[in-house]
CSV table of C-alpha atoms and ligand atoms in Angstrom, one decimal:
chain,number,residue,atom,x,y,z
K,1,UNK,CA,-14.9,-20.2,-0.7
K,2,UNK,CA,-18.4,-19.6,-1.9
K,3,UNK,CA,-21.1,-19.8,0.7
K,4,UNK,CA,-24.5,-21.0,-0.5
K,5,UNK,CA,-27.8,-20.7,1.4
K,6,UNK,CA,-30.1,-23.6,0.6
K,7,UNK,CA,-33.6,-24.3,2.0
K,8,UNK,CA,-33.2,-26.8,4.8
K,9,UNK,CA,-35.2,-29.8,3.4
K,10,UNK,CA,-33.6,-29.4,-0.1
K,11,UNK,CA,-30.1,-29.2,1.2
K,12,UNK,CA,-30.2,-32.1,3.7
K,13,UNK,CA,-28.6,-34.7,1.5
K,14,UNK,CA,-25.7,-32.4,0.5
K,15,UNK,CA,-25.2,-31.2,4.0
K,16,UNK,CA,-25.0,-34.8,5.4
K,17,UNK,CA,-22.4,-35.6,2.7
K,18,UNK,CA,-20.4,-32.5,3.6
K,19,UNK,CA,-20.4,-33.4,7.3
K,20,UNK,CA,-19.3,-37.0,6.6
K,21,UNK,CA,-16.5,-35.7,4.4
K,22,UNK,CA,-15.1,-33.5,7.2
K,23,UNK,CA,-16.6,-30.1,6.0
K,24,UNK,CA,-18.6,-27.5,7.9
K,25,UNK,CA,-22.3,-27.0,7.6
K,26,UNK,CA,-24.5,-24.3,9.2
K,27,UNK,CA,-27.9,-25.7,10.4
K,28,UNK,CA,-30.9,-24.3,12.1
K,29,UNK,CA,-31.9,-25.4,15.6
K,30,UNK,CA,-34.8,-24.3,17.8
K,31,UNK,CA,-32.4,-22.2,19.9
K,32,UNK,CA,-30.0,-20.4,17.4
K,33,UNK,CA,-28.2,-21.5,14.2
K,34,UNK,CA,-25.2,-23.9,14.8
K,35,UNK,CA,-21.9,-24.2,12.9
K,36,UNK,CA,-21.4,-28.0,12.8
K,37,UNK,CA,-18.8,-30.6,12.0
K,38,UNK,CA,-18.5,-34.4,12.6
K,39,UNK,CA,-17.9,-34.6,16.4
K,40,UNK,CA,-15.5,-37.5,15.9
K,41,UNK,CA,-13.3,-35.8,13.3
K,42,UNK,CA,-10.6,-33.6,15.0
K,43,UNK,CA,-9.6,-31.9,11.7
K,44,UNK,CA,-13.2,-31.0,10.9
K,45,UNK,CA,-13.8,-29.6,14.3
K,46,UNK,CA,-10.7,-27.5,14.0
K,47,UNK,CA,-12.3,-25.7,11.1
K,48,UNK,CA,-15.1,-24.5,13.4
K,49,UNK,CA,-12.6,-22.6,15.6
K,50,UNK,CA,-10.9,-21.1,12.6
K,51,UNK,CA,-14.2,-20.0,10.9
K,52,UNK,CA,-15.6,-18.4,14.0
K,53,UNK,CA,-12.3,-17.0,15.3
K,54,UNK,CA,-13.2,-18.9,18.5
K,55,UNK,CA,-10.6,-19.4,21.3
K,56,UNK,CA,-9.6,-23.0,21.5
K,57,UNK,CA,-10.4,-23.2,25.2
K,58,UNK,CA,-14.1,-22.7,24.7
K,59,UNK,CA,-15.9,-26.1,24.4
K,60,UNK,CA,-18.5,-27.1,21.8
K,61,UNK,CA,-21.8,-28.9,22.3
K,62,UNK,CA,-22.3,-32.3,20.7
K,63,UNK,CA,-25.7,-32.6,19.0
K,64,UNK,CA,-27.4,-36.0,18.8
K,65,UNK,CA,-30.6,-37.3,17.2
K,66,UNK,CA,-31.2,-40.2,19.4
K,67,UNK,CA,-30.4,-41.2,23.0
K,68,UNK,CA,-28.6,-44.3,21.7
K,69,UNK,CA,-25.8,-42.1,20.6
K,70,UNK,CA,-25.0,-40.9,24.2
K,71,UNK,CA,-23.1,-44.0,25.3
K,72,UNK,CA,-20.7,-43.4,22.4
K,73,UNK,CA,-20.0,-39.9,23.7
K,74,UNK,CA,-20.2,-40.1,27.5
K,75,UNK,CA,-19.4,-42.4,30.3
K,76,UNK,CA,-20.6,-42.8,34.0
K,77,UNK,CA,-23.9,-41.6,32.8
K,78,UNK,CA,-26.2,-41.0,35.9
K,79,UNK,CA,-29.8,-42.1,35.9
K,80,UNK,CA,-30.7,-38.4,36.4
K,81,UNK,CA,-29.5,-37.8,32.8
K,82,UNK,CA,-32.2,-40.2,31.5
K,83,UNK,CA,-34.9,-38.7,33.8
K,84,UNK,CA,-34.0,-35.2,32.4
K,85,UNK,CA,-33.8,-36.5,28.8
K,86,UNK,CA,-37.2,-38.1,29.1
K,87,UNK,CA,-38.7,-34.7,30.1
K,88,UNK,CA,-36.7,-32.2,28.1
K,89,UNK,CA,-35.1,-33.9,25.1
K,90,UNK,CA,-35.4,-33.2,22.2
K,91,UNK,CA,-35.4,-29.6,23.2
K,92,UNK,CA,-33.3,-26.5,24.3
K,93,UNK,CA,-31.1,-28.1,26.9
K,94,UNK,CA,-27.5,-29.2,27.0
K,95,UNK,CA,-26.4,-31.7,29.6
K,96,UNK,CA,-22.8,-31.9,30.6
K,97,UNK,CA,-21.5,-35.5,31.3
K,98,UNK,CA,-18.1,-37.1,31.6
K,99,UNK,CA,-16.7,-37.6,28.1
K,100,UNK,CA,-15.8,-40.9,26.6
K,101,UNK,CA,-12.4,-41.5,24.8
K,102,UNK,CA,-14.2,-41.4,21.4
K,103,UNK,CA,-14.6,-37.6,21.7
K,104,UNK,CA,-11.6,-35.7,20.5
K,105,UNK,CA,-10.1,-33.2,23.0
K,106,UNK,CA,-10.6,-30.3,20.7
K,107,UNK,CA,-14.4,-30.7,21.1
K,108,UNK,CA,-14.3,-30.3,24.8
K,109,UNK,CA,-11.5,-27.8,24.9
K,110,UNK,CA,-9.3,-30.3,26.5
K,111,UNK,CA,-11.8,-30.9,29.4
K,112,UNK,CA,-13.0,-34.2,30.7
K,113,UNK,CA,-16.6,-33.4,30.2
K,114,UNK,CA,-18.8,-33.1,27.1
K,115,UNK,CA,-22.0,-31.1,26.6
K,116,UNK,CA,-24.8,-33.1,24.9
K,117,UNK,CA,-27.9,-31.8,23.3
K,118,UNK,CA,-30.7,-33.2,21.2
K,119,UNK,CA,-32.3,-30.5,19.0
K,120,UNK,CA,-36.0,-30.7,18.4
K,121,UNK,CA,-35.7,-28.7,15.1
K,122,UNK,CA,-36.6,-31.3,12.4
K,123,UNK,CA,-33.9,-30.2,10.0
K,124,UNK,CA,-31.2,-30.4,12.7
K,125,UNK,CA,-32.6,-33.8,13.8
K,126,UNK,CA,-32.6,-35.2,10.2
K,127,UNK,CA,-29.1,-33.9,9.4
K,128,UNK,CA,-27.7,-35.6,12.5
K,129,UNK,CA,-29.6,-38.8,11.8
K,130,UNK,CA,-28.3,-38.8,8.2
K,131,UNK,CA,-24.7,-38.2,9.2
K,132,UNK,CA,-23.3,-38.5,12.7
K,133,UNK,CA,-23.3,-36.6,16.1
K,134,UNK,CA,-22.4,-33.0,15.2
K,135,UNK,CA,-20.2,-30.7,17.3
K,136,UNK,CA,-21.3,-27.1,17.1
K,137,UNK,CA,-21.3,-23.7,18.7
K,138,UNK,CA,-23.5,-20.9,17.6
K,139,UNK,CA,-22.9,-19.9,13.9
K,140,UNK,CA,-21.7,-16.3,14.6
K,141,UNK,CA,-18.2,-14.8,14.6
K,142,UNK,CA,-16.7,-15.2,18.1
K,143,UNK,CA,-18.1,-12.7,20.6
K,144,UNK,CA,-20.8,-11.4,18.2
K,145,UNK,CA,-24.6,-11.9,18.7
K,146,UNK,CA,-25.9,-15.4,18.1
K,147,UNK,CA,-27.8,-15.8,14.7
K,148,UNK,CA,-31.5,-16.6,14.7
K,149,UNK,CA,-31.9,-16.3,10.9
K,150,UNK,CA,-29.8,-17.6,7.9
K,151,UNK,CA,-29.0,-14.0,6.8
K,152,UNK,CA,-27.4,-13.4,10.2
K,153,UNK,CA,-25.1,-16.3,9.6
K,154,UNK,CA,-24.3,-15.1,6.1
K,155,UNK,CA,-23.4,-11.7,7.4
K,156,UNK,CA,-20.9,-13.2,9.9
K,157,UNK,CA,-19.5,-16.2,8.1
K,158,UNK,CA,-19.8,-15.7,4.3
K,159,UNK,CA,-16.7,-17.1,2.7
K,160,UNK,CA,-15.9,-19.3,5.7
K,161,UNK,CA,-18.5,-22.2,5.2
K,162,UNK,CA,-19.7,-23.9,2.0
K,163,UNK,CA,-23.3,-24.4,3.0
K,164,UNK,CA,-26.0,-22.7,5.2
K,165,UNK,CA,-29.2,-24.7,5.7
K,166,UNK,CA,-32.0,-22.1,5.9
K,167,UNK,CA,-34.7,-23.2,8.3
K,168,UNK,CA,-36.3,-19.8,8.8
K,169,UNK,CA,-36.3,-18.1,12.2
K,170,UNK,CA,-35.3,-20.1,15.2
K,171,UNK,CA,-38.2,-20.9,17.5
K,172,UNK,CA,-36.7,-19.8,20.9
K,173,UNK,CA,-34.0,-17.4,19.9
K,174,UNK,CA,-31.5,-17.8,22.8
K,175,UNK,CA,-28.9,-20.5,23.3
K,176,UNK,CA,-29.7,-23.7,25.2
K,177,UNK,CA,-29.8,-24.1,29.0
K,178,UNK,CA,-26.5,-25.8,30.1
K,179,UNK,CA,-26.8,-28.2,33.0
K,180,UNK,CA,-23.8,-29.8,34.5
K,181,UNK,CA,-24.3,-33.3,36.0
K,182,UNK,CA,-20.7,-34.1,36.6
K,183,UNK,CA,-20.5,-32.3,40.0
K,184,UNK,CA,-22.0,-33.3,43.3
K,185,UNK,CA,-25.2,-31.3,42.6
K,186,UNK,CA,-26.8,-30.5,39.3
K,187,UNK,CA,-25.6,-27.0,38.4
K,188,UNK,CA,-26.9,-24.6,35.8
K,189,UNK,CA,-24.0,-23.1,33.9
K,190,UNK,CA,-26.2,-21.1,31.5
K,191,UNK,CA,-29.9,-20.5,31.8
K,192,UNK,CA,-32.1,-20.9,28.8
K,193,UNK,CA,-35.6,-21.7,27.6
K,194,UNK,CA,-35.6,-24.7,30.0
K,195,UNK,CA,-35.8,-22.5,33.1
K,196,UNK,CA,-34.4,-23.2,36.6
K,197,UNK,CA,-38.0,-23.5,37.8
K,198,UNK,CA,-38.7,-26.2,35.2
K,199,UNK,CA,-35.6,-28.1,36.2
K,200,UNK,CA,-36.5,-27.9,39.9
K,201,UNK,CA,-39.9,-29.5,39.3
K,202,UNK,CA,-38.2,-32.6,37.9
K,203,UNK,CA,-35.0,-32.9,40.1
K,204,UNK,CA,-35.5,-30.7,43.1
K,205,UNK,CA,-32.5,-28.6,44.2
K,206,UNK,CA,-30.5,-27.1,41.3
K,207,UNK,CA,-27.5,-25.0,41.8
K,208,UNK,CA,-27.1,-21.8,39.7
K,209,UNK,CA,-23.9,-20.3,38.7
K,210,UNK,CA,-24.4,-17.1,36.8
K,211,UNK,CA,-21.1,-15.6,37.8
K,212,UNK,CA,-18.0,-15.6,35.7
K,213,UNK,CA,-15.9,-18.4,37.3
K,214,UNK,CA,-12.2,-17.9,37.7
K,215,UNK,CA,-11.1,-21.5,37.7
K,216,UNK,CA,-11.8,-22.8,34.2
K,217,UNK,CA,-14.2,-25.7,34.9
K,218,UNK,CA,-16.3,-24.6,32.0
K,219,UNK,CA,-14.0,-22.5,29.8
K,220,UNK,CA,-16.9,-21.2,27.8
K,221,UNK,CA,-18.0,-19.2,30.8
K,222,UNK,CA,-14.8,-17.0,30.8
K,223,UNK,CA,-15.8,-15.1,27.7
K,224,UNK,CA,-18.2,-12.3,27.2
K,225,UNK,CA,-20.6,-13.3,24.5
K,226,UNK,CA,-23.5,-11.7,22.6
K,227,UNK,CA,-22.1,-8.2,22.2
K,228,UNK,CA,-23.5,-5.8,19.7
K,229,UNK,CA,-20.9,-3.6,17.8
K,230,UNK,CA,-22.1,-0.3,19.5
K,231,UNK,CA,-23.0,0.8,23.0
K,232,UNK,CA,-25.9,-0.9,24.6
K,233,UNK,CA,-27.6,-0.3,28.0
K,234,UNK,CA,-30.6,-1.7,29.8
K,235,UNK,CA,-33.1,0.8,31.1
K,236,UNK,CA,-34.6,-0.1,34.5
K,237,UNK,CA,-37.7,2.0,33.9
K,238,UNK,CA,-39.5,3.6,31.0
K,239,UNK,CA,-38.7,7.0,32.5
K,240,UNK,CA,-35.0,6.3,32.5
K,241,UNK,CA,-35.2,5.0,29.0
K,242,UNK,CA,-36.7,8.2,27.7
K,243,UNK,CA,-34.2,10.3,29.7
K,244,UNK,CA,-31.3,8.3,28.4
K,245,UNK,CA,-32.6,8.5,24.8
K,246,UNK,CA,-32.9,12.3,25.0
K,247,UNK,CA,-29.4,12.7,26.6
K,248,UNK,CA,-27.7,10.5,24.0
K,249,UNK,CA,-29.5,12.4,21.2
K,250,UNK,CA,-28.1,15.7,22.6
K,251,UNK,CA,-24.6,14.1,22.7
K,252,UNK,CA,-24.9,13.5,19.0
K,253,UNK,CA,-25.8,9.8,19.0
K,254,UNK,CA,-28.6,8.2,17.0
K,255,UNK,CA,-30.2,6.0,19.7
K,256,UNK,CA,-32.9,3.3,19.5
K,257,UNK,CA,-35.3,1.8,21.9
K,258,UNK,CA,-35.5,-2.0,21.8
K,259,UNK,CA,-38.8,-2.7,23.7
K,260,UNK,CA,-42.0,-4.7,23.7
K,261,UNK,CA,-45.0,-2.9,22.2
K,262,UNK,CA,-46.7,-2.3,25.5
K,263,UNK,CA,-44.2,0.4,26.1
K,264,UNK,CA,-44.7,2.2,22.8
K,265,UNK,CA,-47.2,4.7,24.2
K,266,UNK,CA,-45.4,5.2,27.5
K,267,UNK,CA,-41.9,6.0,26.2
K,268,UNK,CA,-42.3,6.3,22.5
K,269,UNK,CA,-43.0,9.7,21.2
K,270,UNK,CA,-43.5,9.1,17.5
K,271,UNK,CA,-40.1,10.6,16.6
K,272,UNK,CA,-38.1,8.1,18.7
K,273,UNK,CA,-36.4,5.2,16.9
K,274,UNK,CA,-38.0,2.0,18.1
K,275,UNK,CA,-37.5,-1.7,17.4
K,276,UNK,CA,-40.3,-3.9,18.6
K,277,UNK,CA,-39.7,-7.1,20.6
K,278,UNK,CA,-43.3,-8.1,20.3
K,279,UNK,CA,-45.7,-8.5,23.2
K,280,UNK,CA,-45.0,-11.5,25.4
K,281,UNK,CA,-41.8,-12.6,27.2
K,282,UNK,CA,-41.6,-15.5,24.7
K,283,UNK,CA,-41.7,-13.1,21.8
K,284,UNK,CA,-39.0,-10.9,23.6
K,285,UNK,CA,-36.8,-14.1,23.7
K,286,UNK,CA,-37.6,-15.0,20.1
K,287,UNK,CA,-36.8,-11.5,18.8
K,288,UNK,CA,-34.0,-10.1,20.9
K,289,UNK,CA,-31.0,-11.2,18.9
K,290,UNK,CA,-32.4,-10.1,15.5
K,291,UNK,CA,-33.4,-6.8,17.1
K,292,UNK,CA,-29.9,-6.2,18.5
K,293,UNK,CA,-28.4,-7.0,15.0
K,294,UNK,CA,-30.9,-4.6,13.3
K,295,UNK,CA,-30.1,-2.0,16.0
K,296,UNK,CA,-26.3,-2.2,15.6
K,297,UNK,CA,-26.7,-1.8,11.8
K,298,UNK,CA,-29.0,1.2,11.8
K,299,UNK,CA,-28.2,3.1,15.0
K,300,UNK,CA,-25.3,3.7,17.4
K,301,UNK,CA,-26.7,3.6,20.9
K,302,UNK,CA,-29.1,0.8,22.0
K,303,UNK,CA,-31.5,1.1,25.0
K,304,UNK,CA,-33.1,-2.3,25.9
K,305,UNK,CA,-36.1,-3.2,28.0
K,306,UNK,CA,-35.4,-4.7,31.4
K,307,UNK,CA,-37.2,-7.9,32.4
K,308,UNK,CA,-37.8,-9.2,35.9
K,309,UNK,CA,-35.2,-11.8,36.5
K,310,UNK,CA,-37.4,-14.8,37.2
K,311,UNK,CA,-38.4,-17.8,35.0
K,312,UNK,CA,-37.7,-17.2,31.4
K,313,UNK,CA,-37.0,-13.5,32.2
K,314,UNK,CA,-33.9,-14.7,34.1
K,315,UNK,CA,-32.6,-16.6,31.1
K,316,UNK,CA,-33.3,-13.8,28.6
K,317,UNK,CA,-31.7,-11.1,30.9
K,318,UNK,CA,-28.6,-13.4,31.3
K,319,UNK,CA,-28.0,-12.6,27.5
K,320,UNK,CA,-29.1,-9.0,27.6
K,321,UNK,CA,-26.9,-8.2,30.6
K,322,UNK,CA,-24.0,-9.6,28.7
K,323,UNK,CA,-24.9,-7.6,25.6
K,324,UNK,CA,-25.0,-4.4,27.7
K,325,UNK,CA,-21.9,-5.4,29.7
K,326,UNK,CA,-24.2,-5.0,32.7
K,327,UNK,CA,-24.7,-1.3,32.1
K,328,UNK,CA,-28.0,-0.1,33.5
K,329,UNK,CA,-29.6,3.4,33.3
S,1,AMP,P1,-22.2,-21.6,22.2
S,1,AMP,O1,-23.5,-22.3,22.2
S,1,AMP,O2,-21.8,-21.0,21.0
S,1,AMP,O3,-22.0,-20.6,23.4
S,1,AMP,O4,-21.1,-22.8,22.6
S,1,AMP,C1,-21.3,-23.8,23.4
S,1,AMP,C2,-21.3,-23.4,24.9
S,1,AMP,O5,-21.8,-24.6,25.6
S,1,AMP,C3,-20.0,-23.1,25.5
S,1,AMP,O6,-19.6,-21.8,25.4
S,1,AMP,C4,-20.2,-23.5,27.0
S,1,AMP,O7,-20.8,-22.4,27.7
S,1,AMP,C5,-21.2,-24.6,26.9
S,1,AMP,N1,-20.5,-25.9,27.0
S,1,AMP,C6,-20.2,-26.8,26.0
S,1,AMP,N2,-19.5,-27.8,26.5
S,1,AMP,C7,-19.4,-27.7,27.8
S,1,AMP,C8,-18.8,-28.4,28.9
S,1,AMP,N3,-18.2,-29.6,28.7
S,1,AMP,N4,-18.8,-27.9,30.1
S,1,AMP,C9,-19.4,-26.7,30.3
S,1,AMP,N5,-20.0,-26.0,29.4
S,1,AMP,C10,-20.0,-26.4,28.2
S,2,MG,MG1,-22.0,-18.8,20.9
């Protein structure tokens, strides 16, 4: 199959037709690129799992363009959902609700709950409004780093999808916050740009579950995600980063530092390989996946900056710790 990349606005009509006829389309969102299919079409959704090589017990998120669509997808919707939706939707949050019978089991990996998200990206929003609710995971090969540019998607999925809508770089750069409202207390299953602190301000106590859970309540959480193709470690200090770099070089590796610019002068003798994550934590979030993809292409040992695990730093490090399999130096 030929895979075409078309500028978002120009490709919208064609993309909506493809979705409606049961085909896959890659579309930009404010978090990462999504690999979408009509959420009500079981056969179309099956193609997502095949294209990605995704295990069938890992659920997808259903993307909507208006809150009116929620009652078709979910049942027993608590008031808290609408309180949160008012505050954070459209935006980088997925809320898990009890699924309605309209949603095919394949979307939820056989589970009784469905993750619902309303993207703020205008291309995503228009595509959904022009077609239907769209089930999608990130548009990368299973277990690889999520794509934040159309070229990342092309590298992973060329030949597997007919159309990639190019919307430029994703605004946030890491996947959505996933909040489960189907248990006794609201529980964060995956931190993201909507931070724990932001949620607490609106709803008070929030439970956090960063750990891999053994009983498959959320099958998605069993899998390691976001892994680069070569070794990757987090350096807890600039000194340990420099030491690790020098050691790896002696061992014959071609290492690279993936850091924000403020550390350039501290650990960056001019001959060190360096990929910049920008200046602020928001820029770190925006740039990290593209930096990891660039690093795995050009080098063979990645040393990444550590962030304090609070606020957005906690969400970003959730991904970086997975990318590094929790290896710290
Ligand atoms: P991706 O954004 O590619 O990681 O795919 C969607 C992710 O959303 C899954 O891996 C899960 O972590 C999460 N998710 C989707 N649906 C549910 C659900 N019903 N319950 C819990 N988590 C979900
Ligand atoms: Mg993913």
